[in-house]
DNA sequence: GCGACAG
DNA sequence: ATCTTGTCGC
């Protein structure tokens, strides 16, 4: 019922533990104007498709879009999203030709049971700065201070949270080569619309690839 | 044993 | 995530 062979779960946990030991949370200064890349995945039948989009801030101009399709081999299991979406995301971002400062991943970074969510794993494998943006918490609890706040895990602040005018809540955590301050700076630039970057990536991931990919 | 649980 | 009609609101 778990969706993953029981005896493999422990192994995948070890892999994730090893990866989390390689995660480096260091400051990446983000100030406008800056190009960021957002990535997300979509599914149809047994096919998965990731889409990524490079957007400049604060003008929100789209500079490049790319996508990648792969057969889906893993089910979704909380805590193991990297097995399902990691390959898709990595392949998609690798197809980008242009540059970007930070990769925004739909999922958690270090706000994870083993401190290595999809955003962290992808950042490690691609050696690029990443942050994770999620619509709900996997672990930890929010400490609201108005429309923004901290995501606390034990005694440690592992991320930030913010509430949109519409009441939606989002949780942001560093993935790799970024830190809480980077997250704050990103939220400063995008306001309460950081998740809209992921939304753009989702549109790209949902759109079937045109004969030849688009770029700048 | 029971509930929680990114996408 | 994804499958879908109706419905609420600017």
mmCIF file with all atom_site columns, C-alpha atoms (C1' of nucleotides) in Angstrom:
data_model
loop_
_atom_site.group_PDB
_atom_site.id
_atom_site.type_symbol
_atom_site.label_atom_id
_atom_site.label_alt_id
_atom_site.label_comp_id
_atom_site.label_asym_id
_atom_site.label_entity_id
_atom_site.label_seq_id
_atom_site.pdbx_PDB_ins_code
_atom_site.Cartn_x
_atom_site.Cartn_y
_atom_site.Cartn_z
_atom_site.occupancy
_atom_site.B_iso_or_equiv
_atom_site.pdbx_formal_charge
_atom_site.auth_seq_id
_atom_site.auth_comp_id
_atom_site.auth_asym_id
_atom_site.auth_atom_id
_atom_site.pdbx_PDB_model_num
ATOM 1   C CA    . UNK A 1 1   ? 0.000   0.000  0.000   1.00 0.00 ? 1   UNK A CA    1
ATOM 2   C CA    . UNK A 1 2   ? 2.922   2.356  0.576   1.00 0.00 ? 2   UNK A CA    1
ATOM 3   C CA    . UNK A 1 3   ? 3.509   2.429  -3.127  1.00 0.00 ? 3   UNK A CA    1
ATOM 4   C CA    . UNK A 1 4   ? 7.174   1.557  -2.754  1.00 0.00 ? 4   UNK A CA    1
ATOM 5   C CA    . UNK A 1 5   ? 8.656   -1.873 -2.036  1.00 0.00 ? 5   UNK A CA    1
ATOM 6   C CA    . UNK A 1 6   ? 9.100   -1.892 1.748   1.00 0.00 ? 6   UNK A CA    1
ATOM 7   C CA    . UNK A 1 7   ? 12.685  -3.103 1.705   1.00 0.00 ? 7   UNK A CA    1
ATOM 8   C CA    . UNK A 1 8   ? 13.678  -0.333 -0.695  1.00 0.00 ? 8   UNK A CA    1
ATOM 9   C CA    . UNK A 1 9   ? 12.280  2.468  1.448   1.00 0.00 ? 9   UNK A CA    1
ATOM 10  C CA    . UNK A 1 10  ? 15.106  2.167  3.960   1.00 0.00 ? 10  UNK A CA    1
ATOM 11  C CA    . UNK A 1 11  ? 17.639  2.239  1.164   1.00 0.00 ? 11  UNK A CA    1
ATOM 12  C CA    . UNK A 1 12  ? 16.178  5.354  -0.418  1.00 0.00 ? 12  UNK A CA    1
ATOM 13  C CA    . UNK A 1 13  ? 16.214  6.966  3.011   1.00 0.00 ? 13  UNK A CA    1
ATOM 14  C CA    . UNK A 1 14  ? 19.924  6.255  3.279   1.00 0.00 ? 14  UNK A CA    1
ATOM 15  C CA    . UNK A 1 15  ? 20.497  7.812  -0.127  1.00 0.00 ? 15  UNK A CA    1
ATOM 16  C CA    . UNK A 1 16  ? 18.570  10.878 0.950   1.00 0.00 ? 16  UNK A CA    1
ATOM 17  C CA    . UNK A 1 17  ? 20.451  11.046 4.251   1.00 0.00 ? 17  UNK A CA    1
ATOM 18  C CA    . UNK A 1 18  ? 23.751  10.947 2.386   1.00 0.00 ? 18  UNK A CA    1
ATOM 19  C CA    . UNK A 1 19  ? 22.590  13.699 0.063   1.00 0.00 ? 19  UNK A CA    1
ATOM 20  C CA    . UNK A 1 20  ? 21.411  15.900 2.913   1.00 0.00 ? 20  UNK A CA    1
ATOM 21  C CA    . UNK A 1 21  ? 24.936  15.722 4.328   1.00 0.00 ? 21  UNK A CA    1
ATOM 22  C CA    . UNK A 1 22  ? 26.124  17.380 1.125   1.00 0.00 ? 22  UNK A CA    1
ATOM 23  C CA    . UNK A 1 23  ? 23.595  20.196 1.211   1.00 0.00 ? 23  UNK A CA    1
ATOM 24  C CA    . UNK A 1 24  ? 25.257  23.533 1.732   1.00 0.00 ? 24  UNK A CA    1
ATOM 25  C CA    . UNK A 1 25  ? 23.167  26.382 3.043   1.00 0.00 ? 25  UNK A CA    1
ATOM 26  C CA    . UNK A 1 26  ? 25.026  29.538 2.202   1.00 0.00 ? 26  UNK A CA    1
ATOM 27  C CA    . UNK A 1 27  ? 23.908  32.962 1.238   1.00 0.00 ? 27  UNK A CA    1
ATOM 28  C CA    . UNK A 1 28  ? 23.130  33.811 -2.354  1.00 0.00 ? 28  UNK A CA    1
ATOM 29  C CA    . UNK A 1 29  ? 22.346  37.462 -2.769  1.00 0.00 ? 29  UNK A CA    1
ATOM 30  C CA    . UNK A 1 30  ? 19.265  38.021 -4.878  1.00 0.00 ? 30  UNK A CA    1
ATOM 31  C CA    . UNK A 1 31  ? 18.348  41.544 -5.901  1.00 0.00 ? 31  UNK A CA    1
ATOM 32  C CA    . UNK A 1 32  ? 16.500  42.886 -8.910  1.00 0.00 ? 32  UNK A CA    1
ATOM 33  C CA    . UNK A 1 33  ? 17.068  42.791 -11.766 1.00 0.00 ? 33  UNK A CA    1
ATOM 34  C CA    . UNK A 1 34  ? 17.586  39.013 -11.607 1.00 0.00 ? 34  UNK A CA    1
ATOM 35  C CA    . UNK A 1 35  ? 16.735  35.962 -13.696 1.00 0.00 ? 35  UNK A CA    1
ATOM 36  C CA    . UNK A 1 36  ? 15.210  33.002 -11.912 1.00 0.00 ? 36  UNK A CA    1
ATOM 37  C CA    . UNK A 1 37  ? 14.061  29.648 -13.224 1.00 0.00 ? 37  UNK A CA    1
ATOM 38  C CA    . UNK A 1 38  ? 10.977  27.802 -12.016 1.00 0.00 ? 38  UNK A CA    1
ATOM 39  C CA    . UNK A 1 39  ? 10.255  24.134 -12.614 1.00 0.00 ? 39  UNK A CA    1
ATOM 40  C CA    . UNK A 1 40  ? 7.270   21.845 -12.098 1.00 0.00 ? 40  UNK A CA    1
ATOM 41  C CA    . UNK A 1 41  ? 5.882   18.573 -13.399 1.00 0.00 ? 41  UNK A CA    1
ATOM 42  C CA    . UNK A 1 42  ? 2.620   17.236 -14.770 1.00 0.00 ? 42  UNK A CA    1
ATOM 43  C CA    . UNK A 1 43  ? 1.354   13.759 -15.551 1.00 0.00 ? 43  UNK A CA    1
ATOM 44  C CA    . UNK A 1 44  ? -0.828  12.077 -18.133 1.00 0.00 ? 44  UNK A CA    1
ATOM 45  C CA    . UNK A 1 45  ? -1.199  8.329  -18.404 1.00 0.00 ? 45  UNK A CA    1
ATOM 46  C CA    . UNK A 1 46  ? 2.148   6.813  -17.490 1.00 0.00 ? 46  UNK A CA    1
ATOM 47  C CA    . UNK A 1 47  ? 3.977   9.799  -18.877 1.00 0.00 ? 47  UNK A CA    1
ATOM 48  C CA    . UNK A 1 48  ? 5.513   12.562 -16.800 1.00 0.00 ? 48  UNK A CA    1
ATOM 49  C CA    . UNK A 1 49  ? 6.482   15.923 -18.166 1.00 0.00 ? 49  UNK A CA    1
ATOM 50  C CA    . UNK A 1 50  ? 8.517   18.634 -16.505 1.00 0.00 ? 50  UNK A CA    1
ATOM 51  C CA    . UNK A 1 51  ? 8.451   22.224 -17.616 1.00 0.00 ? 51  UNK A CA    1
ATOM 52  C CA    . UNK A 1 52  ? 10.768  25.040 -16.662 1.00 0.00 ? 52  UNK A CA    1
ATOM 53  C CA    . UNK A 1 53  ? 10.678  28.724 -17.417 1.00 0.00 ? 53  UNK A CA    1
ATOM 54  C CA    . UNK A 1 54  ? 13.305  31.436 -17.015 1.00 0.00 ? 54  UNK A CA    1
ATOM 55  C CA    . UNK A 1 55  ? 11.778  34.684 -15.806 1.00 0.00 ? 55  UNK A CA    1
ATOM 56  C CA    . UNK A 1 56  ? 13.427  38.010 -15.128 1.00 0.00 ? 56  UNK A CA    1
ATOM 57  C CA    . UNK A 1 57  ? 12.367  39.971 -12.073 1.00 0.00 ? 57  UNK A CA    1
ATOM 58  C CA    . UNK A 1 58  ? 10.855  42.309 -11.236 1.00 0.00 ? 58  UNK A CA    1
ATOM 59  C CA    . UNK A 1 59  ? 9.397   42.617 -14.760 1.00 0.00 ? 59  UNK A CA    1
ATOM 60  C CA    . UNK A 1 60  ? 8.288   38.986 -14.971 1.00 0.00 ? 60  UNK A CA    1
ATOM 61  C CA    . UNK A 1 61  ? 9.385   38.709 -18.575 1.00 0.00 ? 61  UNK A CA    1
ATOM 62  C CA    . UNK A 1 62  ? 9.702   35.142 -19.862 1.00 0.00 ? 62  UNK A CA    1
ATOM 63  C CA    . UNK A 1 63  ? 13.068  34.519 -21.515 1.00 0.00 ? 63  UNK A CA    1
ATOM 64  C CA    . UNK A 1 64  ? 13.101  30.793 -22.137 1.00 0.00 ? 64  UNK A CA    1
ATOM 65  C CA    . UNK A 1 65  ? 10.951  27.725 -21.748 1.00 0.00 ? 65  UNK A CA    1
ATOM 66  C CA    . UNK A 1 66  ? 11.878  24.089 -21.911 1.00 0.00 ? 66  UNK A CA    1
ATOM 67  C CA    . UNK A 1 67  ? 10.283  20.742 -21.165 1.00 0.00 ? 67  UNK A CA    1
ATOM 68  C CA    . UNK A 1 68  ? 11.154  17.081 -20.884 1.00 0.00 ? 68  UNK A CA    1
ATOM 69  C CA    . UNK A 1 69  ? 9.085   13.910 -20.987 1.00 0.00 ? 69  UNK A CA    1
ATOM 70  C CA    . UNK A 1 70  ? 9.945   10.701 -19.196 1.00 0.00 ? 70  UNK A CA    1
ATOM 71  C CA    . UNK A 1 71  ? 8.212   7.508  -18.273 1.00 0.00 ? 71  UNK A CA    1
ATOM 72  C CA    . UNK A 1 72  ? 7.115   7.617  -14.630 1.00 0.00 ? 72  UNK A CA    1
ATOM 73  C CA    . UNK A 1 73  ? 8.613   4.742  -12.656 1.00 0.00 ? 73  UNK A CA    1
ATOM 74  C CA    . UNK A 1 74  ? 7.889   5.779  -9.061  1.00 0.00 ? 74  UNK A CA    1
ATOM 75  C CA    . UNK A 1 75  ? 4.615   6.503  -7.287  1.00 0.00 ? 75  UNK A CA    1
ATOM 76  C CA    . UNK A 1 76  ? 4.214   9.564  -5.151  1.00 0.00 ? 76  UNK A CA    1
ATOM 77  C CA    . UNK A 1 77  ? 5.178   8.803  -1.583  1.00 0.00 ? 77  UNK A CA    1
ATOM 78  C CA    . UNK A 1 78  ? 5.380   11.662 0.939   1.00 0.00 ? 78  UNK A CA    1
ATOM 79  C CA    . UNK A 1 79  ? 9.046   12.337 1.660   1.00 0.00 ? 79  UNK A CA    1
ATOM 80  C CA    . UNK A 1 80  ? 10.223  10.661 -1.528  1.00 0.00 ? 80  UNK A CA    1
ATOM 81  C CA    . UNK A 1 81  ? 9.061   13.087 -4.184  1.00 0.00 ? 81  UNK A CA    1
ATOM 82  C CA    . UNK A 1 82  ? 12.603  13.200 -5.530  1.00 0.00 ? 82  UNK A CA    1
ATOM 83  C CA    . UNK A 1 83  ? 12.291  9.659  -6.833  1.00 0.00 ? 83  UNK A CA    1
ATOM 84  C CA    . UNK A 1 84  ? 9.239   10.546 -8.885  1.00 0.00 ? 84  UNK A CA    1
ATOM 85  C CA    . UNK A 1 85  ? 10.051  14.048 -10.073 1.00 0.00 ? 85  UNK A CA    1
ATOM 86  C CA    . UNK A 1 86  ? 13.828  14.304 -9.713  1.00 0.00 ? 86  UNK A CA    1
ATOM 87  C CA    . UNK A 1 87  ? 14.696  12.742 -13.078 1.00 0.00 ? 87  UNK A CA    1
ATOM 88  C CA    . UNK A 1 88  ? 12.113  14.879 -14.874 1.00 0.00 ? 88  UNK A CA    1
ATOM 89  C CA    . UNK A 1 89  ? 13.228  18.125 -13.277 1.00 0.00 ? 89  UNK A CA    1
ATOM 90  C CA    . UNK A 1 90  ? 16.932  17.472 -13.793 1.00 0.00 ? 90  UNK A CA    1
ATOM 91  C CA    . UNK A 1 91  ? 16.510  16.578 -17.459 1.00 0.00 ? 91  UNK A CA    1
ATOM 92  C CA    . UNK A 1 92  ? 14.301  19.590 -18.086 1.00 0.00 ? 92  UNK A CA    1
ATOM 93  C CA    . UNK A 1 93  ? 16.617  22.138 -16.488 1.00 0.00 ? 93  UNK A CA    1
ATOM 94  C CA    . UNK A 1 94  ? 19.624  20.622 -18.226 1.00 0.00 ? 94  UNK A CA    1
ATOM 95  C CA    . UNK A 1 95  ? 18.025  21.509 -21.550 1.00 0.00 ? 95  UNK A CA    1
ATOM 96  C CA    . UNK A 1 96  ? 18.088  25.215 -20.760 1.00 0.00 ? 96  UNK A CA    1
ATOM 97  C CA    . UNK A 1 97  ? 20.529  27.230 -22.821 1.00 0.00 ? 97  UNK A CA    1
ATOM 98  C CA    . UNK A 1 98  ? 20.372  30.486 -20.928 1.00 0.00 ? 98  UNK A CA    1
ATOM 99  C CA    . UNK A 1 99  ? 21.547  31.341 -17.443 1.00 0.00 ? 99  UNK A CA    1
ATOM 100 C CA    . UNK A 1 100 ? 19.659  32.015 -14.231 1.00 0.00 ? 100 UNK A CA    1
ATOM 101 C CA    . UNK A 1 101 ? 20.606  32.823 -10.648 1.00 0.00 ? 101 UNK A CA    1
ATOM 102 C CA    . UNK A 1 102 ? 18.361  30.499 -8.690  1.00 0.00 ? 102 UNK A CA    1
ATOM 103 C CA    . UNK A 1 103 ? 16.086  27.565 -9.413  1.00 0.00 ? 103 UNK A CA    1
ATOM 104 C CA    . UNK A 1 104 ? 12.634  27.620 -7.813  1.00 0.00 ? 104 UNK A CA    1
ATOM 105 C CA    . UNK A 1 105 ? 11.330  24.088 -7.325  1.00 0.00 ? 105 UNK A CA    1
ATOM 106 C CA    . UNK A 1 106 ? 7.755   23.056 -6.590  1.00 0.00 ? 106 UNK A CA    1
ATOM 107 C CA    . UNK A 1 107 ? 8.272   21.180 -3.325  1.00 0.00 ? 107 UNK A CA    1
ATOM 108 C CA    . UNK A 1 108 ? 10.305  21.528 -0.157  1.00 0.00 ? 108 UNK A CA    1
ATOM 109 C CA    . UNK A 1 109 ? 13.992  22.122 0.359   1.00 0.00 ? 109 UNK A CA    1
ATOM 110 C CA    . UNK A 1 110 ? 15.364  21.460 3.836   1.00 0.00 ? 110 UNK A CA    1
ATOM 111 C CA    . UNK A 1 111 ? 11.873  21.641 5.350   1.00 0.00 ? 111 UNK A CA    1
ATOM 112 C CA    . UNK A 1 112 ? 11.919  17.877 5.065   1.00 0.00 ? 112 UNK A CA    1
ATOM 113 C CA    . UNK A 1 113 ? 12.104  14.889 7.453   1.00 0.00 ? 113 UNK A CA    1
ATOM 114 C CA    . UNK A 1 114 ? 15.655  14.159 6.275   1.00 0.00 ? 114 UNK A CA    1
ATOM 115 C CA    . UNK A 1 115 ? 16.474  17.767 5.375   1.00 0.00 ? 115 UNK A CA    1
ATOM 116 C CA    . UNK A 1 116 ? 16.690  16.907 1.704   1.00 0.00 ? 116 UNK A CA    1
ATOM 117 C CA    . UNK A 1 117 ? 13.482  17.561 -0.191  1.00 0.00 ? 117 UNK A CA    1
ATOM 118 C CA    . UNK A 1 118 ? 13.204  17.627 -3.986  1.00 0.00 ? 118 UNK A CA    1
ATOM 119 C CA    . UNK A 1 119 ? 14.625  21.151 -4.156  1.00 0.00 ? 119 UNK A CA    1
ATOM 120 C CA    . UNK A 1 120 ? 17.729  20.115 -2.236  1.00 0.00 ? 120 UNK A CA    1
ATOM 121 C CA    . UNK A 1 121 ? 18.332  16.950 -4.258  1.00 0.00 ? 121 UNK A CA    1
ATOM 122 C CA    . UNK A 1 122 ? 17.885  18.741 -7.567  1.00 0.00 ? 122 UNK A CA    1
ATOM 123 C CA    . UNK A 1 123 ? 20.199  21.541 -6.447  1.00 0.00 ? 123 UNK A CA    1
ATOM 124 C CA    . UNK A 1 124 ? 22.874  19.004 -5.544  1.00 0.00 ? 124 UNK A CA    1
ATOM 125 C CA    . UNK A 1 125 ? 22.590  17.043 -8.778  1.00 0.00 ? 125 UNK A CA    1
ATOM 126 C CA    . UNK A 1 126 ? 22.673  20.158 -10.947 1.00 0.00 ? 126 UNK A CA    1
ATOM 127 C CA    . UNK A 1 127 ? 25.037  22.135 -8.736  1.00 0.00 ? 127 UNK A CA    1
ATOM 128 C CA    . UNK A 1 128 ? 22.774  25.160 -8.844  1.00 0.00 ? 128 UNK A CA    1
ATOM 129 C CA    . UNK A 1 129 ? 21.227  27.296 -6.080  1.00 0.00 ? 129 UNK A CA    1
ATOM 130 C CA    . UNK A 1 130 ? 17.680  26.170 -5.317  1.00 0.00 ? 130 UNK A CA    1
ATOM 131 C CA    . UNK A 1 131 ? 14.732  27.046 -3.101  1.00 0.00 ? 131 UNK A CA    1
ATOM 132 C CA    . UNK A 1 132 ? 11.590  25.000 -2.599  1.00 0.00 ? 132 UNK A CA    1
ATOM 133 C CA    . UNK A 1 133 ? 8.056   26.396 -2.686  1.00 0.00 ? 133 UNK A CA    1
ATOM 134 C CA    . UNK A 1 134 ? 5.170   24.259 -1.462  1.00 0.00 ? 134 UNK A CA    1
ATOM 135 C CA    . UNK A 1 135 ? 1.484   24.747 -0.872  1.00 0.00 ? 135 UNK A CA    1
ATOM 136 C CA    . UNK A 1 136 ? 1.419   22.694 2.292   1.00 0.00 ? 136 UNK A CA    1
ATOM 137 C CA    . UNK A 1 137 ? 3.779   21.452 4.967   1.00 0.00 ? 137 UNK A CA    1
ATOM 138 C CA    . UNK A 1 138 ? 5.356   18.025 5.076   1.00 0.00 ? 138 UNK A CA    1
ATOM 139 C CA    . UNK A 1 139 ? 7.010   18.581 8.452   1.00 0.00 ? 139 UNK A CA    1
ATOM 140 C CA    . UNK A 1 140 ? 7.397   21.494 10.830  1.00 0.00 ? 140 UNK A CA    1
ATOM 141 C CA    . UNK A 1 141 ? 4.887   24.086 11.861  1.00 0.00 ? 141 UNK A CA    1
ATOM 142 C CA    . UNK A 1 142 ? 4.259   27.673 10.784  1.00 0.00 ? 142 UNK A CA    1
ATOM 143 C CA    . UNK A 1 143 ? 4.856   30.548 13.212  1.00 0.00 ? 143 UNK A CA    1
ATOM 144 C CA    . UNK A 1 144 ? 2.858   33.380 11.747  1.00 0.00 ? 144 UNK A CA    1
ATOM 145 C CA    . UNK A 1 145 ? 3.779   36.981 12.321  1.00 0.00 ? 145 UNK A CA    1
ATOM 146 C CA    . UNK A 1 146 ? 1.048   38.595 10.294  1.00 0.00 ? 146 UNK A CA    1
ATOM 147 C CA    . UNK A 1 147 ? 0.949   37.566 6.637   1.00 0.00 ? 147 UNK A CA    1
ATOM 148 C CA    . UNK A 1 148 ? 4.445   36.075 6.813   1.00 0.00 ? 148 UNK A CA    1
ATOM 149 C CA    . UNK A 1 149 ? 6.296   33.881 9.268   1.00 0.00 ? 149 UNK A CA    1
ATOM 150 C CA    . UNK A 1 150 ? 8.748   31.084 9.961   1.00 0.00 ? 150 UNK A CA    1
ATOM 151 C CA    . UNK A 1 151 ? 8.548   27.358 9.407   1.00 0.00 ? 151 UNK A CA    1
ATOM 152 C CA    . UNK A 1 152 ? 9.909   25.780 12.567  1.00 0.00 ? 152 UNK A CA    1
ATOM 153 C CA    . UNK A 1 153 ? 11.197  22.231 12.887  1.00 0.00 ? 153 UNK A CA    1
ATOM 154 C CA    . UNK A 1 154 ? 12.107  21.456 16.460  1.00 0.00 ? 154 UNK A CA    1
ATOM 155 C CA    . UNK A 1 155 ? 13.968  24.547 17.573  1.00 0.00 ? 155 UNK A CA    1
ATOM 156 C CA    . UNK A 1 156 ? 15.257  25.359 14.131  1.00 0.00 ? 156 UNK A CA    1
ATOM 157 C CA    . UNK A 1 157 ? 13.808  27.749 11.567  1.00 0.00 ? 157 UNK A CA    1
ATOM 158 C CA    . UNK A 1 158 ? 13.987  25.787 8.329   1.00 0.00 ? 158 UNK A CA    1
ATOM 159 C CA    . UNK A 1 159 ? 11.919  28.055 6.138   1.00 0.00 ? 159 UNK A CA    1
ATOM 160 C CA    . UNK A 1 160 ? 9.480   30.901 5.750   1.00 0.00 ? 160 UNK A CA    1
ATOM 161 C CA    . UNK A 1 161 ? 5.792   31.096 5.017   1.00 0.00 ? 161 UNK A CA    1
ATOM 162 C CA    . UNK A 1 162 ? 3.520   33.729 3.568   1.00 0.00 ? 162 UNK A CA    1
ATOM 163 C CA    . UNK A 1 163 ? -0.183  34.201 2.988   1.00 0.00 ? 163 UNK A CA    1
ATOM 164 C CA    . UNK A 1 164 ? -1.628  35.620 -0.221  1.00 0.00 ? 164 UNK A CA    1
ATOM 165 C CA    . UNK A 1 165 ? -4.429  38.216 -0.222  1.00 0.00 ? 165 UNK A CA    1
ATOM 166 C CA    . UNK A 1 166 ? -6.704  35.350 -1.235  1.00 0.00 ? 166 UNK A CA    1
ATOM 167 C CA    . UNK A 1 167 ? -5.820  33.421 1.886   1.00 0.00 ? 167 UNK A CA    1
ATOM 168 C CA    . UNK A 1 168 ? -3.579  30.808 0.291   1.00 0.00 ? 168 UNK A CA    1
ATOM 169 C CA    . UNK A 1 169 ? -0.552  29.786 2.323   1.00 0.00 ? 169 UNK A CA    1
ATOM 170 C CA    . UNK A 1 170 ? 2.850   28.901 0.898   1.00 0.00 ? 170 UNK A CA    1
ATOM 171 C CA    . UNK A 1 171 ? 5.984   27.533 2.479   1.00 0.00 ? 171 UNK A CA    1
ATOM 172 C CA    . UNK A 1 172 ? 9.464   28.339 1.235   1.00 0.00 ? 172 UNK A CA    1
ATOM 173 C CA    . UNK A 1 173 ? 12.717  26.713 2.279   1.00 0.00 ? 173 UNK A CA    1
ATOM 174 C CA    . UNK A 1 174 ? 16.317  26.778 1.068   1.00 0.00 ? 174 UNK A CA    1
ATOM 175 C CA    . UNK A 1 175 ? 17.246  23.830 -1.132  1.00 0.00 ? 175 UNK A CA    1
ATOM 176 C CA    . UNK A 1 176 ? 20.979  24.040 -1.800  1.00 0.00 ? 176 UNK A CA    1
ATOM 177 C CA    . UNK A 1 177 ? 23.500  26.886 -2.087  1.00 0.00 ? 177 UNK A CA    1
ATOM 178 C CA    . UNK A 1 178 ? 20.920  29.308 -0.671  1.00 0.00 ? 178 UNK A CA    1
ATOM 179 C CA    . UNK A 1 179 ? 19.768  30.267 2.831   1.00 0.00 ? 179 UNK A CA    1
ATOM 180 C CA    . UNK A 1 180 ? 16.892  31.861 4.702   1.00 0.00 ? 180 UNK A CA    1
ATOM 181 C CA    . UNK A 1 181 ? 18.101  35.307 3.736   1.00 0.00 ? 181 UNK A CA    1
ATOM 182 C CA    . UNK A 1 182 ? 17.996  34.296 0.070   1.00 0.00 ? 182 UNK A CA    1
ATOM 183 C CA    . UNK A 1 183 ? 14.404  33.194 0.609   1.00 0.00 ? 183 UNK A CA    1
ATOM 184 C CA    . UNK A 1 184 ? 13.618  36.545 2.206   1.00 0.00 ? 184 UNK A CA    1
ATOM 185 C CA    . UNK A 1 185 ? 15.185  38.401 -0.681  1.00 0.00 ? 185 UNK A CA    1
ATOM 186 C CA    . UNK A 1 186 ? 13.176  36.379 -3.183  1.00 0.00 ? 186 UNK A CA    1
ATOM 187 C CA    . UNK A 1 187 ? 9.972   37.159 -1.332  1.00 0.00 ? 187 UNK A CA    1
ATOM 188 C CA    . UNK A 1 188 ? 11.012  40.795 -1.284  1.00 0.00 ? 188 UNK A CA    1
ATOM 189 C CA    . UNK A 1 189 ? 11.285  40.825 -5.066  1.00 0.00 ? 189 UNK A CA    1
ATOM 190 C CA    . UNK A 1 190 ? 8.149   38.829 -5.888  1.00 0.00 ? 190 UNK A CA    1
ATOM 191 C CA    . UNK A 1 191 ? 6.055   39.983 -2.985  1.00 0.00 ? 191 UNK A CA    1
ATOM 192 C CA    . UNK A 1 192 ? 3.379   37.474 -2.136  1.00 0.00 ? 192 UNK A CA    1
ATOM 193 C CA    . UNK A 1 193 ? 3.554   36.021 -5.638  1.00 0.00 ? 193 UNK A CA    1
ATOM 194 C CA    . UNK A 1 194 ? 6.587   33.755 -5.462  1.00 0.00 ? 194 UNK A CA    1
ATOM 195 C CA    . UNK A 1 195 ? 4.423   30.700 -6.118  1.00 0.00 ? 195 UNK A CA    1
ATOM 196 C CA    . UNK A 1 196 ? 3.233   32.240 -9.390  1.00 0.00 ? 196 UNK A CA    1
ATOM 197 C CA    . UNK A 1 197 ? 6.632   31.343 -10.796 1.00 0.00 ? 197 UNK A CA    1
ATOM 198 C CA    . UNK A 1 198 ? 5.847   27.703 -10.114 1.00 0.00 ? 198 UNK A CA    1
ATOM 199 C CA    . UNK A 1 199 ? 2.459   28.273 -11.674 1.00 0.00 ? 199 UNK A CA    1
ATOM 200 C CA    . UNK A 1 200 ? 4.120   29.437 -14.886 1.00 0.00 ? 200 UNK A CA    1
ATOM 201 C CA    . UNK A 1 201 ? 6.297   26.337 -14.871 1.00 0.00 ? 201 UNK A CA    1
ATOM 202 C CA    . UNK A 1 202 ? 3.215   24.194 -14.363 1.00 0.00 ? 202 UNK A CA    1
ATOM 203 C CA    . UNK A 1 203 ? 1.611   25.700 -17.470 1.00 0.00 ? 203 UNK A CA    1
ATOM 204 C CA    . UNK A 1 204 ? 4.746   24.831 -19.434 1.00 0.00 ? 204 UNK A CA    1
ATOM 205 C CA    . UNK A 1 205 ? 4.746   21.336 -17.958 1.00 0.00 ? 205 UNK A CA    1
ATOM 206 C CA    . UNK A 1 206 ? 1.098   20.862 -18.945 1.00 0.00 ? 206 UNK A CA    1
ATOM 207 C CA    . UNK A 1 207 ? 1.578   22.072 -22.510 1.00 0.00 ? 207 UNK A CA    1
ATOM 208 C CA    . UNK A 1 208 ? 2.698   19.470 -24.995 1.00 0.00 ? 208 UNK A CA    1
ATOM 209 C CA    . UNK A 1 209 ? 6.026   20.289 -26.582 1.00 0.00 ? 209 UNK A CA    1
ATOM 210 C CA    . UNK A 1 210 ? 5.903   22.110 -29.923 1.00 0.00 ? 210 UNK A CA    1
ATOM 211 C CA    . UNK A 1 211 ? 7.865   20.618 -32.844 1.00 0.00 ? 211 UNK A CA    1
ATOM 212 C CA    . UNK A 1 212 ? 10.922  22.591 -31.775 1.00 0.00 ? 212 UNK A CA    1
ATOM 213 C CA    . UNK A 1 213 ? 11.349  23.954 -28.295 1.00 0.00 ? 213 UNK A CA    1
ATOM 214 C CA    . UNK A 1 214 ? 11.211  27.651 -27.648 1.00 0.00 ? 214 UNK A CA    1
ATOM 215 C CA    . UNK A 1 215 ? 14.042  29.772 -26.418 1.00 0.00 ? 215 UNK A CA    1
ATOM 216 C CA    . UNK A 1 216 ? 15.515  33.248 -26.548 1.00 0.00 ? 216 UNK A CA    1
ATOM 217 C "C1'" . DG  B 2 1   ? -3.029  0.993  16.687  1.00 0.00 ? 1   DG  B "C1'" 1
ATOM 218 C "C1'" . DC  B 2 2   ? -4.214  5.821  14.705  1.00 0.00 ? 2   DC  B "C1'" 1
ATOM 219 C "C1'" . DG  B 2 3   ? -3.490  9.987  12.210  1.00 0.00 ? 3   DG  B "C1'" 1
ATOM 220 C "C1'" . DA  B 2 4   ? -0.366  12.806 9.070   1.00 0.00 ? 4   DA  B "C1'" 1
ATOM 221 C "C1'" . DC  B 2 5   ? 1.570   12.976 4.726   1.00 0.00 ? 5   DC  B "C1'" 1
ATOM 222 C "C1'" . DA  B 2 6   ? 5.505   18.128 -0.819  1.00 0.00 ? 6   DA  B "C1'" 1
ATOM 223 C "C1'" . DG  B 2 7   ? 3.206   16.478 -5.717  1.00 0.00 ? 7   DG  B "C1'" 1
ATOM 224 C "C1'" . DA  C 3 1   ? -0.758  15.211 -9.077  1.00 0.00 ? 1   DA  C "C1'" 1
ATOM 225 C "C1'" . DT  C 3 2   ? -5.302  14.150 -11.974 1.00 0.00 ? 2   DT  C "C1'" 1
ATOM 226 C "C1'" . DC  C 3 3   ? -10.426 13.167 -13.174 1.00 0.00 ? 3   DC  C "C1'" 1
ATOM 227 C "C1'" . DT  C 3 4   ? -14.648 17.043 -14.115 1.00 0.00 ? 4   DT  C "C1'" 1
ATOM 228 C "C1'" . DT  C 3 5   ? -19.816 20.107 -13.340 1.00 0.00 ? 5   DT  C "C1'" 1
ATOM 229 C "C1'" . DG  C 3 6   ? -21.448 23.566 -11.186 1.00 0.00 ? 6   DG  C "C1'" 1
ATOM 230 C "C1'" . DT  C 3 7   ? -20.887 27.755 -8.668  1.00 0.00 ? 7   DT  C "C1'" 1
ATOM 231 C "C1'" . DC  C 3 8   ? -19.243 32.072 -6.505  1.00 0.00 ? 8   DC  C "C1'" 1
ATOM 232 C "C1'" . DG  C 3 9   ? -17.343 36.600 -7.364  1.00 0.00 ? 9   DG  C "C1'" 1
ATOM 233 C "C1'" . DC  C 3 10  ? -14.856 40.554 -9.560  1.00 0.00 ? 10  DC  C "C1'" 1
#
